[in-house]
Amino acid sequence: MRLDTKLIHGGVFGDEHTGAVSVPIYQVSTYKQEAIGKHKGYEYSRTGNPTREALESLIADLENGKRGFAFASGMAAISTVVSLFDQGDHLVIGDDVYGGTYRVMSNVFNRMGIESTFVDTSRPENVVEAIRPNTRAVLMETPSNPLLKVTDIEAMAAICREKELLLIVDNTFMTPYWQNPLDLGADIVVHSATKYLGGHSDVVAGLVVVKDEELGEKIHFLQNSIGGVLPPHDSWLLIRGMKTLGLRMRQHEANTRELAEWLQKRSDITQVYYPGLSDHPGHDVATKQARGFGGMISFDVGSGERAEQVLQKTRYFTLAESLGAVESLISVPARMTHASIPPQRRQELGITDGLIRISVGVEDIEDLLQDLDQALRA
Ligand SMILES: *Cc1c(COP(=O)(O)O)cnc(C)c1O
């Protein structure tokens, strides 16, 4: 089955009992047992629910994994995965991972004795240097946020194999439509399905996929023990969103490519960050490991005042956090998602006051360009 077909026919298709072509929403908590312990595979919906399982088998298919797991948010997914580790264990983590990932590692799991070191994973030597005798895993994102730095997944997998570490890849930005970390040697893929997989700014969800059965059993044990599961209705919404993932991702990318080239030609933009541009430092690695470059772009308009002006003047770019939805979203990382980083450190990282991040939607690109043009000229 090819990818666009898998999006429609992967996982569980429809309902055997009625012929319904959409998976039913099993809004149920418990299941009748014919005798003690004798049931049809379901006993309680935290442990297993048919609608959630349809979603879990779909994401497992899309990521070429063995087992999928659905959670109430991306952070619930990540926290459950980190619960694989014990007090005294250490993780090496990307230094520009999602802010919530940084927060849970340095404010929650650190209190339970799970330590983390944050390094720029786009340089593999940084990761090697940070590995200690008690290191158990590397957790990374590629491309990263907001500067779209690219990390070589195969290079990370080679390091992890040698040191017997688990490689965990947050694949939220690329989605399985463009990138399959398990095929490149990762052990665990996590997603904030709130973003592209859902795609319509209407559901908060997280997904995990593994290719190893034993690891799958451990994650299922943790999912059932901790209990942060995705409810049936949200599971159904996510399946519905994922049917059009291919259509949306192709449009997101076509629009982003046009916008990137348009921005690059302008003399009033100092820097454009998009891995699809041939002069982006991660372009070659991105080309090697992914089928596309995604719909996230950042660019520098020179100053904080100018960034603020652009945000105020655009009509079709909604000022909001989050990403990956059909509508274009615009933000200034220095003032929003990355505001908690000290100004000096932000400058060093390249997250300037004039840096604008756009999650390019699927609107008509001519309208988007016209709108941005008038906002930049204002
Ligand atoms: C949003 C996001 C998360 C967290 O997901 P939630 O669904 O908001 O809990 C994790 N990783 C990345 C890359 C994200 O963008």
Short mmCIF file of C-alpha atoms and ligand atoms in Angstrom, two decimals:
data_model
loop_
_atom_site.label_atom_id
_atom_site.label_comp_id
_atom_site.label_asym_id
_atom_site.label_seq_id
_atom_site.Cartn_x
_atom_site.Cartn_y
_atom_site.Cartn_z
CA MET A 1 0.00 0.00 0.00
CA ARG A 2 1.38 3.41 -0.91
CA LEU A 3 1.25 6.28 1.55
CA ASP A 4 -1.80 8.14 0.19
CA THR A 5 -3.75 4.85 0.12
CA LYS A 6 -2.55 3.94 3.62
CA LEU A 7 -4.04 7.18 4.94
CA ILE A 8 -7.46 5.95 3.80
CA HIS A 9 -7.18 2.14 4.15
CA GLY A 10 -4.51 1.74 6.85
CA GLY A 11 -5.33 0.67 10.40
CA VAL A 12 -8.97 -0.38 10.70
CA PHE A 13 -11.30 0.46 7.82
CA GLY A 14 -14.95 1.10 8.75
CA ASP A 15 -17.09 -1.25 10.81
CA GLU A 16 -17.47 -4.99 10.12
CA HIS A 17 -20.80 -5.29 11.91
CA THR A 18 -22.76 -2.61 10.02
CA GLY A 19 -20.69 -1.82 6.94
CA ALA A 20 -20.27 1.78 8.09
CA VAL A 21 -17.28 3.19 6.19
CA SER A 22 -16.32 5.40 9.11
CA VAL A 23 -15.03 3.79 12.31
CA PRO A 24 -17.80 4.12 14.93
CA ILE A 25 -17.25 6.19 18.06
CA TYR A 26 -17.36 3.62 20.86
CA GLN A 27 -18.39 5.99 23.63
CA VAL A 28 -18.10 3.37 26.33
CA SER A 29 -16.13 2.80 29.52
CA THR A 30 -16.70 -0.90 30.26
CA TYR A 31 -17.58 -4.13 28.43
CA LYS A 32 -19.81 -7.08 29.33
CA GLN A 33 -17.94 -10.26 30.25
CA GLU A 34 -19.57 -13.62 29.45
CA ALA A 35 -17.75 -15.19 32.36
CA ILE A 36 -15.04 -13.86 34.62
CA GLY A 37 -12.15 -12.83 32.38
CA LYS A 38 -13.97 -14.08 29.23
CA HIS A 39 -14.61 -11.11 26.93
CA LYS A 40 -14.29 -9.96 23.30
CA GLY A 41 -10.87 -8.32 23.78
CA TYR A 42 -12.08 -5.27 25.68
CA GLU A 43 -12.69 -4.96 29.40
CA TYR A 44 -12.20 -1.28 30.28
CA SER A 45 -11.57 1.71 27.98
CA ARG A 46 -8.41 2.99 29.66
CA THR A 47 -6.87 -0.38 28.79
CA GLY A 48 -8.36 -0.57 25.32
CA ASN A 49 -11.12 1.10 23.28
CA PRO A 50 -12.01 0.11 19.70
CA THR A 51 -12.06 3.68 18.34
CA ARG A 52 -8.75 4.52 19.98
CA GLU A 53 -7.32 1.22 18.73
CA ALA A 54 -8.35 2.06 15.16
CA LEU A 55 -6.33 5.28 15.47
CA GLU A 56 -3.43 3.47 17.14
CA SER A 57 -3.21 0.90 14.35
CA LEU A 58 -3.44 3.67 11.72
CA ILE A 59 -0.48 5.62 13.13
CA ALA A 60 1.51 2.37 13.54
CA ASP A 61 0.90 1.63 9.83
CA LEU A 62 1.84 5.17 8.76
CA GLU A 63 5.12 5.14 10.72
CA ASN A 64 5.99 1.57 9.62
CA GLY A 65 5.91 0.50 13.26
CA LYS A 66 4.44 -2.45 15.15
CA ARG A 67 2.34 -0.70 17.78
CA GLY A 68 0.78 2.71 18.18
CA PHE A 69 -0.56 4.44 21.29
CA ALA A 70 -2.85 7.45 21.60
CA PHE A 71 -2.69 9.95 24.45
CA ALA A 72 -4.65 12.97 25.65
CA SER A 73 -1.89 15.35 24.45
CA GLY A 74 1.58 15.37 22.99
CA MET A 75 2.93 16.07 26.47
CA ALA A 76 1.05 13.05 27.90
CA ALA A 77 2.66 10.95 25.16
CA ILE A 78 6.16 12.28 25.88
CA SER A 79 5.73 11.96 29.67
CA THR A 80 4.59 8.35 29.31
CA VAL A 81 7.63 7.55 27.15
CA VAL A 82 9.97 9.22 29.68
CA SER A 83 8.35 7.05 32.38
CA LEU A 84 10.26 4.13 30.82
CA PHE A 85 13.30 5.44 32.67
CA ASP A 86 14.36 5.06 36.31
CA GLN A 87 15.69 7.31 39.00
CA GLY A 88 19.38 7.93 38.24
CA ASP A 89 18.96 7.65 34.47
CA HIS A 90 20.09 10.43 32.13
CA LEU A 91 18.83 11.61 28.73
CA VAL A 92 20.49 13.74 26.05
CA ILE A 93 17.92 16.08 24.54
CA GLY A 94 17.91 18.65 21.73
CA ASP A 95 18.47 22.19 23.01
CA ASP A 96 15.64 23.63 20.95
CA VAL A 97 13.00 20.97 21.55
CA TYR A 98 9.42 21.98 22.22
CA GLY A 99 9.21 24.23 25.31
CA GLY A 100 6.86 21.83 27.09
CA THR A 101 9.37 19.00 26.65
CA TYR A 102 12.10 21.18 28.14
CA ARG A 103 9.76 22.12 31.01
CA VAL A 104 8.66 18.61 31.94
CA MET A 105 12.26 17.34 31.89
CA SER A 106 13.75 20.21 33.88
CA ASN A 107 10.87 20.85 36.32
CA VAL A 108 9.12 17.51 36.76
CA PHE A 109 11.23 14.47 35.82
CA ASN A 110 14.40 16.01 37.29
CA ARG A 111 12.64 15.95 40.69
CA MET A 112 12.21 12.20 40.26
CA GLY A 113 15.91 11.79 39.56
CA ILE A 114 15.76 11.57 35.77
CA GLU A 115 18.39 14.00 34.52
CA SER A 116 18.74 15.66 31.12
CA THR A 117 21.49 17.47 29.22
CA PHE A 118 20.40 19.76 26.38
CA VAL A 119 22.64 20.04 23.33
CA ASP A 120 22.41 21.10 19.68
CA THR A 121 21.74 17.70 18.09
CA SER A 122 22.35 19.03 14.57
CA ARG A 123 26.03 18.48 15.47
CA PRO A 124 26.34 14.76 16.35
CA GLU A 125 29.66 15.33 18.19
CA ASN A 126 27.72 17.36 20.81
CA VAL A 127 25.59 14.32 21.55
CA VAL A 128 28.58 11.99 21.83
CA GLU A 129 30.22 14.41 24.27
CA ALA A 130 27.11 14.62 26.46
CA ILE A 131 26.70 10.85 26.86
CA ARG A 132 27.46 9.57 30.38
CA PRO A 133 27.61 6.05 31.84
CA ASN A 134 23.99 6.45 33.05
CA THR A 135 22.62 7.86 29.76
CA ARG A 136 19.69 5.77 28.51
CA ALA A 137 18.26 7.71 25.55
CA VAL A 138 18.52 10.57 23.07
CA LEU A 139 15.38 12.64 22.47
CA MET A 140 15.40 14.88 19.41
CA GLU A 141 13.26 16.85 16.93
CA THR A 142 14.04 17.57 13.30
CA PRO A 143 13.59 20.12 11.90
CA SER A 144 13.66 22.17 15.08
CA ASN A 145 11.73 25.18 16.22
CA PRO A 146 11.96 28.08 15.34
CA LEU A 147 15.20 27.99 13.30
CA LEU A 148 14.41 24.73 11.45
CA LYS A 149 17.77 23.17 12.28
CA VAL A 150 18.07 19.68 10.80
CA THR A 151 19.44 16.68 12.73
CA ASP A 152 20.66 13.58 10.90
CA ILE A 153 18.45 10.78 12.26
CA GLU A 154 20.67 7.98 10.88
CA ALA A 155 23.76 9.53 12.48
CA MET A 156 21.87 9.72 15.81
CA ALA A 157 20.72 6.11 15.41
CA ALA A 158 24.33 4.98 14.84
CA ILE A 159 25.47 6.71 18.03
CA CYS A 160 22.57 5.23 19.98
CA ARG A 161 23.19 1.70 18.67
CA GLU A 162 26.84 1.87 19.65
CA LYS A 163 26.09 3.16 23.16
CA GLU A 164 22.94 1.01 23.58
CA LEU A 165 20.63 3.99 24.00
CA LEU A 166 17.04 4.39 22.86
CA LEU A 167 16.53 6.97 20.11
CA ILE A 168 13.29 8.90 20.54
CA VAL A 169 12.26 11.22 17.69
CA ASP A 170 9.50 13.82 17.98
CA ASN A 171 8.19 13.76 14.40
CA THR A 172 5.50 16.44 14.87
CA PHE A 173 6.88 18.92 12.31
CA MET A 174 7.33 16.45 9.44
CA THR A 175 4.57 13.90 10.12
CA PRO A 176 4.79 10.35 8.70
CA TYR A 177 3.82 11.85 5.36
CA TRP A 178 7.31 13.26 4.88
CA GLN A 179 9.55 11.41 7.33
CA ASN A 180 9.62 7.97 9.00
CA PRO A 181 12.19 7.96 11.83
CA LEU A 182 11.70 4.23 12.60
CA ASP A 183 12.94 3.39 9.07
CA LEU A 184 16.04 5.49 9.80
CA GLY A 185 16.90 3.60 13.00
CA ALA A 186 14.85 5.36 15.70
CA ASP A 187 13.22 3.19 18.41
CA ILE A 188 10.32 5.42 19.38
CA VAL A 189 8.41 8.10 17.46
CA VAL A 190 6.27 10.63 19.30
CA HIS A 191 3.81 13.13 17.86
CA SER A 192 1.85 16.06 19.04
CA ALA A 193 -1.14 15.06 16.88
CA THR A 194 -2.63 18.41 17.88
CA LYS A 195 -0.68 19.86 14.96
CA TYR A 196 -0.58 18.46 11.39
CA LEU A 197 -2.11 15.03 12.08
CA GLY A 198 -5.31 16.59 13.45
CA GLY A 199 -4.79 19.54 11.15
CA HIS A 200 -7.86 21.62 11.97
CA SER A 201 -7.07 23.29 15.33
CA ASP A 202 -9.85 21.32 17.00
CA VAL A 203 -8.25 18.48 18.98
CA VAL A 204 -5.35 18.10 21.43
CA ALA A 205 -3.74 14.65 21.17
CA GLY A 206 -0.46 12.75 21.27
CA LEU A 207 0.74 9.56 19.58
CA VAL A 208 3.60 7.12 20.12
CA VAL A 209 4.82 4.39 17.76
CA VAL A 210 7.42 1.66 18.32
CA LYS A 211 8.69 -1.13 16.10
CA ASP A 212 9.79 -3.52 18.86
CA GLU A 213 7.08 -5.75 20.44
CA GLU A 214 8.73 -5.85 23.86
CA LEU A 215 9.05 -2.07 23.96
CA GLY A 216 5.42 -1.92 22.80
CA GLU A 217 4.36 -4.05 25.78
CA LYS A 218 6.22 -1.71 28.14
CA ILE A 219 4.57 1.38 26.64
CA HIS A 220 1.14 -0.25 26.82
CA PHE A 221 1.76 -1.08 30.46
CA LEU A 222 2.66 2.58 31.13
CA GLN A 223 -0.26 3.92 29.07
CA ASN A 224 -2.68 1.78 31.07
CA SER A 225 -0.94 2.48 34.40
CA ILE A 226 -0.60 6.26 34.05
CA GLY A 227 -3.89 6.58 32.17
CA GLY A 228 -3.45 9.66 29.98
CA VAL A 229 -5.44 8.08 27.13
CA LEU A 230 -7.19 9.82 24.24
CA PRO A 231 -11.01 9.67 24.50
CA PRO A 232 -13.05 7.92 21.76
CA HIS A 233 -14.52 11.05 20.21
CA ASP A 234 -11.13 12.76 19.92
CA SER A 235 -9.68 9.52 18.50
CA TRP A 236 -12.36 9.62 15.80
CA LEU A 237 -11.69 13.31 15.04
CA LEU A 238 -8.02 12.51 14.63
CA ILE A 239 -8.71 9.59 12.25
CA ARG A 240 -10.90 11.95 10.23
CA GLY A 241 -8.18 14.61 10.12
CA MET A 242 -5.52 12.10 9.10
CA LYS A 243 -7.49 10.95 6.04
CA THR A 244 -6.54 14.23 4.34
CA LEU A 245 -2.99 14.44 5.69
CA GLY A 246 -1.48 13.90 2.23
CA LEU A 247 -3.66 16.52 0.53
CA ARG A 248 -2.92 19.02 3.25
CA MET A 249 0.83 18.37 3.53
CA ARG A 250 1.32 18.76 -0.20
CA GLN A 251 -0.51 22.09 -0.16
CA HIS A 252 1.28 23.28 3.00
CA GLU A 253 4.60 22.52 1.35
CA ALA A 254 3.80 24.05 -2.07
CA ASN A 255 2.66 27.25 -0.33
CA THR A 256 5.70 27.33 1.96
CA ARG A 257 8.11 26.84 -0.91
CA GLU A 258 6.57 29.77 -2.82
CA LEU A 259 6.59 31.94 0.27
CA ALA A 260 10.24 31.06 1.01
CA GLU A 261 11.37 31.99 -2.50
CA TRP A 262 9.30 35.18 -2.41
CA LEU A 263 10.81 36.20 0.95
CA GLN A 264 14.33 35.40 -0.23
CA LYS A 265 14.01 37.86 -3.12
CA ARG A 266 13.03 40.75 -0.84
CA SER A 267 15.71 43.19 0.27
CA ASP A 268 13.80 44.03 3.49
CA ILE A 269 14.13 40.47 4.88
CA THR A 270 17.51 39.73 6.43
CA GLN A 271 17.27 35.94 6.78
CA VAL A 272 14.94 33.14 5.68
CA TYR A 273 14.99 29.75 7.44
CA TYR A 274 13.46 26.87 5.46
CA PRO A 275 15.15 23.48 4.93
CA GLY A 276 13.72 23.34 1.40
CA LEU A 277 15.99 26.22 0.32
CA SER A 278 19.23 24.92 -1.18
CA ASP A 279 21.34 27.35 0.91
CA HIS A 280 19.85 26.14 4.22
CA PRO A 281 22.64 24.39 6.21
CA GLY A 282 20.43 21.32 6.76
CA HIS A 283 19.18 21.06 3.19
CA ASP A 284 21.26 18.01 2.19
CA VAL A 285 20.44 16.00 5.31
CA ALA A 286 16.76 16.95 5.02
CA THR A 287 16.77 15.81 1.38
CA LYS A 288 18.39 12.50 2.35
CA GLN A 289 16.07 11.58 5.21
CA ALA A 290 12.70 13.09 4.30
CA ARG A 291 10.37 13.18 1.29
CA GLY A 292 9.45 16.82 1.83
CA PHE A 293 10.38 19.91 3.81
CA GLY A 294 7.12 20.71 5.57
CA GLY A 295 5.15 23.86 6.14
CA MET A 296 7.08 25.72 8.84
CA ILE A 297 9.15 28.78 7.96
CA SER A 298 10.92 31.51 9.93
CA PHE A 299 12.34 34.81 8.70
CA ASP A 300 13.91 37.92 10.13
CA VAL A 301 12.37 41.32 9.43
CA GLY A 302 15.20 43.21 11.16
CA SER A 303 13.62 44.49 14.38
CA GLY A 304 11.06 43.79 17.06
CA GLU A 305 9.02 46.86 16.07
CA ARG A 306 8.77 45.72 12.48
CA ALA A 307 7.80 42.19 13.54
CA GLU A 308 5.05 43.64 15.73
CA GLN A 309 3.80 45.76 12.84
CA VAL A 310 3.60 42.75 10.51
CA LEU A 311 1.65 40.81 13.11
CA GLN A 312 -0.83 43.64 13.51
CA LYS A 313 -1.37 44.25 9.80
CA THR A 314 -1.85 40.74 8.42
CA ARG A 315 -5.43 39.57 7.81
CA TYR A 316 -5.01 35.94 6.89
CA PHE A 317 -2.24 35.02 9.32
CA THR A 318 -3.76 34.39 12.72
CA LEU A 319 -1.64 35.49 15.68
CA ALA A 320 -1.48 32.30 17.75
CA GLU A 321 0.77 29.66 19.19
CA SER A 322 0.52 26.11 17.80
CA LEU A 323 1.04 25.07 14.19
CA GLY A 324 0.09 22.58 11.53
CA ALA A 325 -3.50 23.59 10.89
CA VAL A 326 -5.31 24.52 7.67
CA GLU A 327 -5.22 28.21 8.64
CA SER A 328 -1.94 30.14 8.53
CA LEU A 329 -0.62 30.99 11.98
CA ILE A 330 1.98 33.67 12.74
CA SER A 331 4.07 34.25 15.86
CA VAL A 332 7.14 36.06 17.17
CA PRO A 333 9.11 33.38 19.07
CA ALA A 334 11.16 35.90 21.11
CA ARG A 335 7.94 37.35 22.58
CA MET A 336 5.83 34.18 22.69
CA THR A 337 7.08 30.56 22.64
CA HIS A 338 10.68 31.44 23.57
CA ALA A 339 10.05 34.44 25.86
CA SER A 340 11.34 32.58 28.92
CA ILE A 341 14.86 32.30 27.44
CA PRO A 342 17.11 35.21 28.63
CA PRO A 343 17.58 37.90 25.87
CA GLN A 344 21.36 37.33 25.66
CA ARG A 345 20.90 33.57 25.16
CA ARG A 346 18.17 34.20 22.58
CA GLN A 347 20.54 36.40 20.54
CA GLU A 348 23.22 33.69 20.66
CA LEU A 349 20.73 31.11 19.43
CA GLY A 350 19.63 33.41 16.58
CA ILE A 351 16.12 33.89 17.96
CA THR A 352 16.18 37.64 17.34
CA ASP A 353 13.40 40.09 18.21
CA GLY A 354 12.66 40.47 14.50
CA LEU A 355 12.26 36.73 13.89
CA ILE A 356 8.79 35.76 12.68
CA ARG A 357 7.60 32.15 12.51
CA ILE A 358 4.78 31.12 10.21
CA SER A 359 2.91 27.86 10.05
CA VAL A 360 1.79 28.18 6.45
CA GLY A 361 -1.83 27.14 5.92
CA VAL A 362 -3.58 25.83 2.83
CA GLU A 363 -5.14 29.13 1.72
CA ASP A 364 -4.56 30.43 -1.83
CA ILE A 365 -0.90 31.43 -1.91
CA GLU A 366 -1.65 34.62 -3.90
CA ASP A 367 -3.82 35.89 -1.04
CA LEU A 368 -1.11 35.01 1.49
CA LEU A 369 1.63 36.80 -0.48
CA GLN A 370 -0.51 39.90 -1.07
CA ASP A 371 -1.43 40.04 2.59
CA LEU A 372 2.15 39.68 3.79
CA ASP A 373 3.32 42.23 1.22
CA GLN A 374 0.92 44.92 2.46
CA ALA A 375 1.88 44.12 6.08
CA LEU A 376 5.61 44.40 5.32
CA ARG A 377 5.09 47.70 3.48
CA ALA A 378 2.83 49.30 6.11
C1 LIG B 1 2.99 21.04 20.44
C2 LIG B 1 4.16 20.16 20.52
C3 LIG B 1 4.33 19.23 21.56
C4 LIG B 1 3.34 19.12 22.69
O1 LIG B 1 2.10 18.64 22.25
P1 LIG B 1 0.69 18.99 22.92
O2 LIG B 1 -0.26 18.24 22.06
O3 LIG B 1 0.54 20.48 22.87
O4 LIG B 1 0.74 18.49 24.33
C5 LIG B 1 5.42 18.41 21.53
N1 LIG B 1 6.34 18.49 20.55
C6 LIG B 1 6.23 19.37 19.54
C7 LIG B 1 7.28 19.42 18.48
C8 LIG B 1 5.15 20.23 19.48
O5 LIG B 1 5.04 21.12 18.49
#
